[in-house]
XYZ file of C-alpha atoms in Angstrom:
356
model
C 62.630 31.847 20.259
C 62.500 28.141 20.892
C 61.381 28.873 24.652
C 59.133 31.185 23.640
C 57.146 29.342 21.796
C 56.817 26.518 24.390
C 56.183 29.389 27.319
C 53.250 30.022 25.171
C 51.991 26.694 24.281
C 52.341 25.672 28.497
C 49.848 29.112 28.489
C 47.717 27.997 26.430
C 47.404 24.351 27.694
C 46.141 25.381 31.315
C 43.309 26.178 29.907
C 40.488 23.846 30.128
C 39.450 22.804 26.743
C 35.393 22.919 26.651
C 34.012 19.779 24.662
C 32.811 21.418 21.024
C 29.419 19.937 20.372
C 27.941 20.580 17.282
C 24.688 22.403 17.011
C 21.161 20.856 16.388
C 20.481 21.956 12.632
C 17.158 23.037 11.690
C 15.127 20.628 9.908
C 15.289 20.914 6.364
C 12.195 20.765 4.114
C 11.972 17.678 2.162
C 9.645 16.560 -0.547
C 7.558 14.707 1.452
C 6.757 18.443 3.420
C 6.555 19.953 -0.098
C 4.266 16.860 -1.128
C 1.683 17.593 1.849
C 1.325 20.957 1.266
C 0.711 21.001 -1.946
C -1.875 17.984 -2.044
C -0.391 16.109 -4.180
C 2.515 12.827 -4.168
C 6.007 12.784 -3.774
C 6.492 11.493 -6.938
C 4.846 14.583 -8.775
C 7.119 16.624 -6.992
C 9.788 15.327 -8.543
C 8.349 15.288 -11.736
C 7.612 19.173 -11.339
C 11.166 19.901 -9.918
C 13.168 17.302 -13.237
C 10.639 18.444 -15.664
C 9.412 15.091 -16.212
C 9.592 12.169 -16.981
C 5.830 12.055 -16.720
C 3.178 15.086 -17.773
C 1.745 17.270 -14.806
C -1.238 19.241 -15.128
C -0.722 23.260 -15.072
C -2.717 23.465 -11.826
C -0.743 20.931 -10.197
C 2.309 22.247 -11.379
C 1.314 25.827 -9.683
C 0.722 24.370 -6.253
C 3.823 22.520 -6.026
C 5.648 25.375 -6.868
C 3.789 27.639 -4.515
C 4.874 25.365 -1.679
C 8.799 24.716 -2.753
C 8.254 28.125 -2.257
C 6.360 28.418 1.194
C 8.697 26.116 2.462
C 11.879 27.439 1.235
C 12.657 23.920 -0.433
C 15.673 23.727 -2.171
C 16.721 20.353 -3.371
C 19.643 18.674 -1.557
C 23.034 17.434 -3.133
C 21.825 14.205 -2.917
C 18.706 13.956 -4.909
C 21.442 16.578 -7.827
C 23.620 13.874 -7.200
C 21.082 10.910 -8.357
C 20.085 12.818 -11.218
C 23.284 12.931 -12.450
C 24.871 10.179 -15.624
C 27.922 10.454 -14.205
C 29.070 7.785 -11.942
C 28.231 8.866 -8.359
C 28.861 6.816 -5.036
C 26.399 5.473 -2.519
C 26.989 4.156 1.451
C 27.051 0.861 2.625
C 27.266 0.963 6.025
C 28.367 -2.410 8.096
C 29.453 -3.213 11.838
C 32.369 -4.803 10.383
C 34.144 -5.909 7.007
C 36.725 -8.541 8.254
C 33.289 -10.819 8.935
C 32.939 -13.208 6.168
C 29.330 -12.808 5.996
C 29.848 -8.788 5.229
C 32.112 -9.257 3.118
C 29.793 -11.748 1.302
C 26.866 -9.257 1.680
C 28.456 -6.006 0.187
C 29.900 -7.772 -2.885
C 26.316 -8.345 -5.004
C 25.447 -4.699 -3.427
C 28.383 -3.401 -5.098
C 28.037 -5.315 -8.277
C 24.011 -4.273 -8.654
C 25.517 -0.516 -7.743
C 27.987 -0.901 -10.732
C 25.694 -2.134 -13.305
C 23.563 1.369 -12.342
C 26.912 3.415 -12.829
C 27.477 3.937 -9.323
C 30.216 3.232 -6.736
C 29.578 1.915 -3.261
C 31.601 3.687 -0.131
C 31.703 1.362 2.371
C 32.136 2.258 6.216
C 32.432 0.107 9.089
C 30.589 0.540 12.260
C 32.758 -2.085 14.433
C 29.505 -2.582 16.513
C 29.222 0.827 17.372
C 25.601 2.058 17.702
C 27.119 5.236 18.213
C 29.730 5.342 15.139
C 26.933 4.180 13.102
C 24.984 6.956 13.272
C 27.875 8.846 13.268
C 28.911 7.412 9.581
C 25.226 7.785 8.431
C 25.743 11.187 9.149
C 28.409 11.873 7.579
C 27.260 9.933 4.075
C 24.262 12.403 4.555
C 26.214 15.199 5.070
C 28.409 14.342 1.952
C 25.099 14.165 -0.583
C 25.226 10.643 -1.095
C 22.291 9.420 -3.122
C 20.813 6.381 -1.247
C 22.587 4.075 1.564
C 22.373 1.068 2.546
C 22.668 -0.017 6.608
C 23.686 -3.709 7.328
C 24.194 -4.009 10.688
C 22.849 -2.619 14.165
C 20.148 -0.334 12.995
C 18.494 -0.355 16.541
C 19.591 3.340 17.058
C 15.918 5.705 17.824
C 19.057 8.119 17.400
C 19.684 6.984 13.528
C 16.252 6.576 12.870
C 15.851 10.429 13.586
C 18.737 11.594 11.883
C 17.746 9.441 8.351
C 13.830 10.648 8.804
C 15.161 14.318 9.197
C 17.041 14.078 6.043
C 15.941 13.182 2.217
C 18.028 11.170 1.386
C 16.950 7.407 0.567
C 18.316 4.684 3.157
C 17.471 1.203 2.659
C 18.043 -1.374 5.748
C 19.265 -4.695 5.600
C 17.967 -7.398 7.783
C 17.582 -4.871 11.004
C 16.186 -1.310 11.412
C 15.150 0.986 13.775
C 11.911 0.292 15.609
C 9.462 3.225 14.505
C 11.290 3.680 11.192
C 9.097 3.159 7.885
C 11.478 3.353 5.789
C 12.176 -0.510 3.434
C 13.687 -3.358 4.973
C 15.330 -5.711 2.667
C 15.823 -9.319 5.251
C 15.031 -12.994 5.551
C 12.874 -14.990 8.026
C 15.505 -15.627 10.521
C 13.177 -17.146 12.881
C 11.736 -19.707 10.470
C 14.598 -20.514 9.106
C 15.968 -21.033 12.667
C 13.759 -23.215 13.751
C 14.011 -25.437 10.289
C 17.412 -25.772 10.696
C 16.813 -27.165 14.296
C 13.820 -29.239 13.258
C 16.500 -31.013 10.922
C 19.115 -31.938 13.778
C 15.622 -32.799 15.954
C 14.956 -35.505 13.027
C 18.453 -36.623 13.202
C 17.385 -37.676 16.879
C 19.090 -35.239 18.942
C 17.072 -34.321 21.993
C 19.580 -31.770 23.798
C 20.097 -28.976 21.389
C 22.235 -25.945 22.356
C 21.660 -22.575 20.495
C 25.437 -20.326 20.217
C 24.660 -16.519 20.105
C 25.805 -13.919 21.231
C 24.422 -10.193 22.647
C 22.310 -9.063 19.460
C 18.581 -9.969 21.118
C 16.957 -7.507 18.970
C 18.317 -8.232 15.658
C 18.762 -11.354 13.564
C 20.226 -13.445 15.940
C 18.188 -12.639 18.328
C 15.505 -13.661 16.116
C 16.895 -16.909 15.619
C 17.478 -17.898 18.983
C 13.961 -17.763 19.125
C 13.445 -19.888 16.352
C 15.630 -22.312 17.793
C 13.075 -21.994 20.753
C 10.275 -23.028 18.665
C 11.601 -26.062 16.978
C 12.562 -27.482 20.587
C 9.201 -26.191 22.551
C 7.282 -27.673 19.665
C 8.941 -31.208 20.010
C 8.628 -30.872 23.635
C 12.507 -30.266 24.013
C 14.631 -28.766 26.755
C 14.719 -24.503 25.345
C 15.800 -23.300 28.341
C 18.486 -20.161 28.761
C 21.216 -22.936 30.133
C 21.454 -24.360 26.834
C 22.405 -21.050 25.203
C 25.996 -20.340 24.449
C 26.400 -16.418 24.979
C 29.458 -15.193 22.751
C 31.307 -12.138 21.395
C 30.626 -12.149 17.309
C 33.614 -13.639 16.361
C 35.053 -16.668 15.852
C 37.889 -16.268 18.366
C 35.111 -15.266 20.900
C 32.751 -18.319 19.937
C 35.579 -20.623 20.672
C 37.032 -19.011 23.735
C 33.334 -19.239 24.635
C 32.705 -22.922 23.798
C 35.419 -23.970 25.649
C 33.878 -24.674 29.554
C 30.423 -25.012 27.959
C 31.370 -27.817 26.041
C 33.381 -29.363 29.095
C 30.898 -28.994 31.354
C 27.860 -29.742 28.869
C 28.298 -33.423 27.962
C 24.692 -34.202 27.213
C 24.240 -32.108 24.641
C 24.792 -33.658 21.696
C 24.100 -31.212 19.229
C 24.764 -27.111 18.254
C 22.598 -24.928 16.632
C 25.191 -21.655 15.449
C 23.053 -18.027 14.926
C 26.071 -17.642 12.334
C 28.672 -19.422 10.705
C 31.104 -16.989 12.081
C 29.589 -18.874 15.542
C 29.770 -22.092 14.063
C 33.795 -21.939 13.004
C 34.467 -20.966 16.490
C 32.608 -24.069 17.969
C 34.339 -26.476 15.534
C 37.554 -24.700 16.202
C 37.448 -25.594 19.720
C 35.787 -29.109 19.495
C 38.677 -30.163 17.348
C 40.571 -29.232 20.416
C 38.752 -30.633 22.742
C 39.234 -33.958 20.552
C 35.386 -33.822 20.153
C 34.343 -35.456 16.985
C 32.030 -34.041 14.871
C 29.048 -34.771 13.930
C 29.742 -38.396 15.594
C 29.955 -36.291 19.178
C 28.330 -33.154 18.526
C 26.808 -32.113 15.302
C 26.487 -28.259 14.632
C 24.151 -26.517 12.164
C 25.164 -22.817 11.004
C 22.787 -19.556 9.462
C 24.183 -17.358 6.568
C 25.600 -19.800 3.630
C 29.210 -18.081 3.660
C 31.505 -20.050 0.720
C 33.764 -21.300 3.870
C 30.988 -23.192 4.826
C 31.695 -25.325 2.236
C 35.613 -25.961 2.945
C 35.529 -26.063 6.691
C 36.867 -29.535 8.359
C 34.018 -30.567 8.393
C 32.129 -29.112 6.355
C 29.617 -27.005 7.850
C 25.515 -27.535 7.310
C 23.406 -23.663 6.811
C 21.036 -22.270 6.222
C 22.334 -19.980 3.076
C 21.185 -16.478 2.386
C 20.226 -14.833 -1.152
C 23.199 -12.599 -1.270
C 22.965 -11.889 -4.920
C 18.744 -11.095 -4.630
C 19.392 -9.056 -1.231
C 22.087 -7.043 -3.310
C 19.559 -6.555 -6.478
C 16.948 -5.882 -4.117
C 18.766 -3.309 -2.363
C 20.259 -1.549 -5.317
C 16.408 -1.261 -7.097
C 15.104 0.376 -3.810
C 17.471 2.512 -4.091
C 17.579 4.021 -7.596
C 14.704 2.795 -9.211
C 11.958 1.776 -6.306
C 12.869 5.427 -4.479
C 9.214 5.790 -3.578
C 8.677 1.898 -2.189
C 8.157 1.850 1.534
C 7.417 -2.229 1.201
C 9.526 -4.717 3.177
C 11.297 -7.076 1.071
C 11.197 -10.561 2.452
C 13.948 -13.007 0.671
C 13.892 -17.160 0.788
C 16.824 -18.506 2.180
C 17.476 -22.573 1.393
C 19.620 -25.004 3.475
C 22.446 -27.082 2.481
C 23.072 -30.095 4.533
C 26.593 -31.248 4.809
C 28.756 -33.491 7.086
C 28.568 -31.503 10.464
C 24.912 -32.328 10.978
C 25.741 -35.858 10.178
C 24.201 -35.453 6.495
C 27.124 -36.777 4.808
């Protein structure tokens, strides 16, 4: 019987197995769709299909119903799920959770979720454009409420999937270009460029910039306030003073490592992250380059090991507590907000930058 069954399974594997690819789904009806046809805003549909909590007029009432039922609307899970007391999770979506800055980031988002009765489910991207919208799908698919993407967000392929769907996604720091939908992020740029006006003023003249292959996002957008501060002071800004890197800290000092050889004359770093910035040090310490007597460095996102690094490392520090709030409200309270949220960072000058 034994031989059997493996005469059948060798049968069955000369087959060649076709690649199963799921089918486009029709585009649901949302209340946006149900909004425009009836005249009328999004937020009276919703007070139409929960009965409140505000009055609508009889008339009104009649041609929102008409059109849930032209449209054969039927709410989703999701917007059930929100109008539910019971404790209900939401996505957090993030390109990777061993990064102390994530880690740092989802906390207050959970915390805010918690103090609304919900639970965050967090999902990790690992820098995946692809397994990004792959997870957003799948939150979508499962009726989350709301989610929250902290990460890539370039994706024209995500930003079609979330605008096809009604449920409420809220980016952080990075979204899709042509997406409307709220953006909760700081001024990386002008922050950027303050940090580098600050090692400029400590009389540095060749600044380097570490990054790594994110031009679009955040550090993309402060490399280019790292251009500013130097074209502005009439400064070297030039490609061959910027450090190209994976996003790690292993990367960033495996990177560092001929540049800083080679590179004697610059006397100064400028990190797009402290995740950058630990790398750097890392390797300078092996190098037997002091800092900030040989090289002084300058970080961008406040992470608490920042302040315990040898030395300890100058930032500019994110809100993580307002982005979290911020994020959270947009979510469950501010549903119909389309506004970008803009958040001040503040810097904290330590001993790498020669502050101390």
């Amino acid at each position: 019987m034994a031989a059997a069954g493996c005469a059948a399974s060798s049968i069955g594997s000369d087959r060649a197995e076709e690649p199963w690819v799921r089918p486009d789904k029709p585009r649901r009806p949302t209340v946006a769709d149900v909004a425009q046809r009836a005249g009328t805003s999004t937020a009276v549909v919703s007070y139409v299909l929960n009965d409140g909590p505000r009055p609508v007029s009889e008339s009104t009432r009649s041609r929102v119903l008409a059109a849930i039922d032209e449209l054969a609307y039927r709410p989703s899970r999701s917007a059930r799920t929100l109008r539910s007391r019971h404790s209900q999770f939401i996505g957090l979506v993030m390109p990777g959770t061993i990064d102390p800055y994530y880690v740092e980031l989802s906390l207050p988002i959970e915390q805010a979720a918690a103090r609304r009765g919900h639970l965050v489910m967090i999902a990790n991207s690992d820098f995946d454009p692809a397994q990004e919208v792959a997870i957003t799908s799948a939150l979508i698919d499962e009726g989350v409420p709301g989610i929250a993407i902290a990460g890539l967000g370039a994706s024209p392929s995500l930003a079609r999937l979330i605008e096809a769907s009604d449920v409420r996604v809220v980016f952080v720091h990075h979204r899709p270009e042509g997406y409307t939908g709220p953006l909760v992020a700081v001024d990386d740029r002008r922050w950027a460029r303050h940090a580098v006006e600050h090692l400029i003023g400590h009389g540095h003249t060749r600044i380097a910039c570490l990054g790594h292959h994110d031009d679009d996002g955040p550090v993309g957008a402060r490399v280019s306030g790292w251009r500013d501060a130097l074209s502005a002071a009439g400064l070297a800004h030039g490609d061959e003073l910027i450090i190209r890197s994976g996003v790690d800290r292993l990367s960033a000092s495996a990177a560092a490592e001929h540049w800083l050889k080679e590179r004697a004359d610059v006397t100064a770093v400028f990190a797009a992250t402290d995740e950058l910035a630990f790398g750097l040090m890392h390797r300078a310490g092996v190098l037997g380059i002091a800092i900030p007597s040989e090289l002084a460095v300058f970080g961008f996102d406040g992470v608490s090991a920042a302040a315990t690094s040898v030395p300890e490392l100058s930032t500019i520090v994110e809100p993580f507590a307002d982005i979290g709030e911020r994020v959270a409200a947009l979510l469950f309270e501010e549903r119909d907000d389309p506004k970008d949220h803009q958040l001040e960072c503040r810097p904290v000058y330590r001993a790498s930058c020669g502050c101390r």
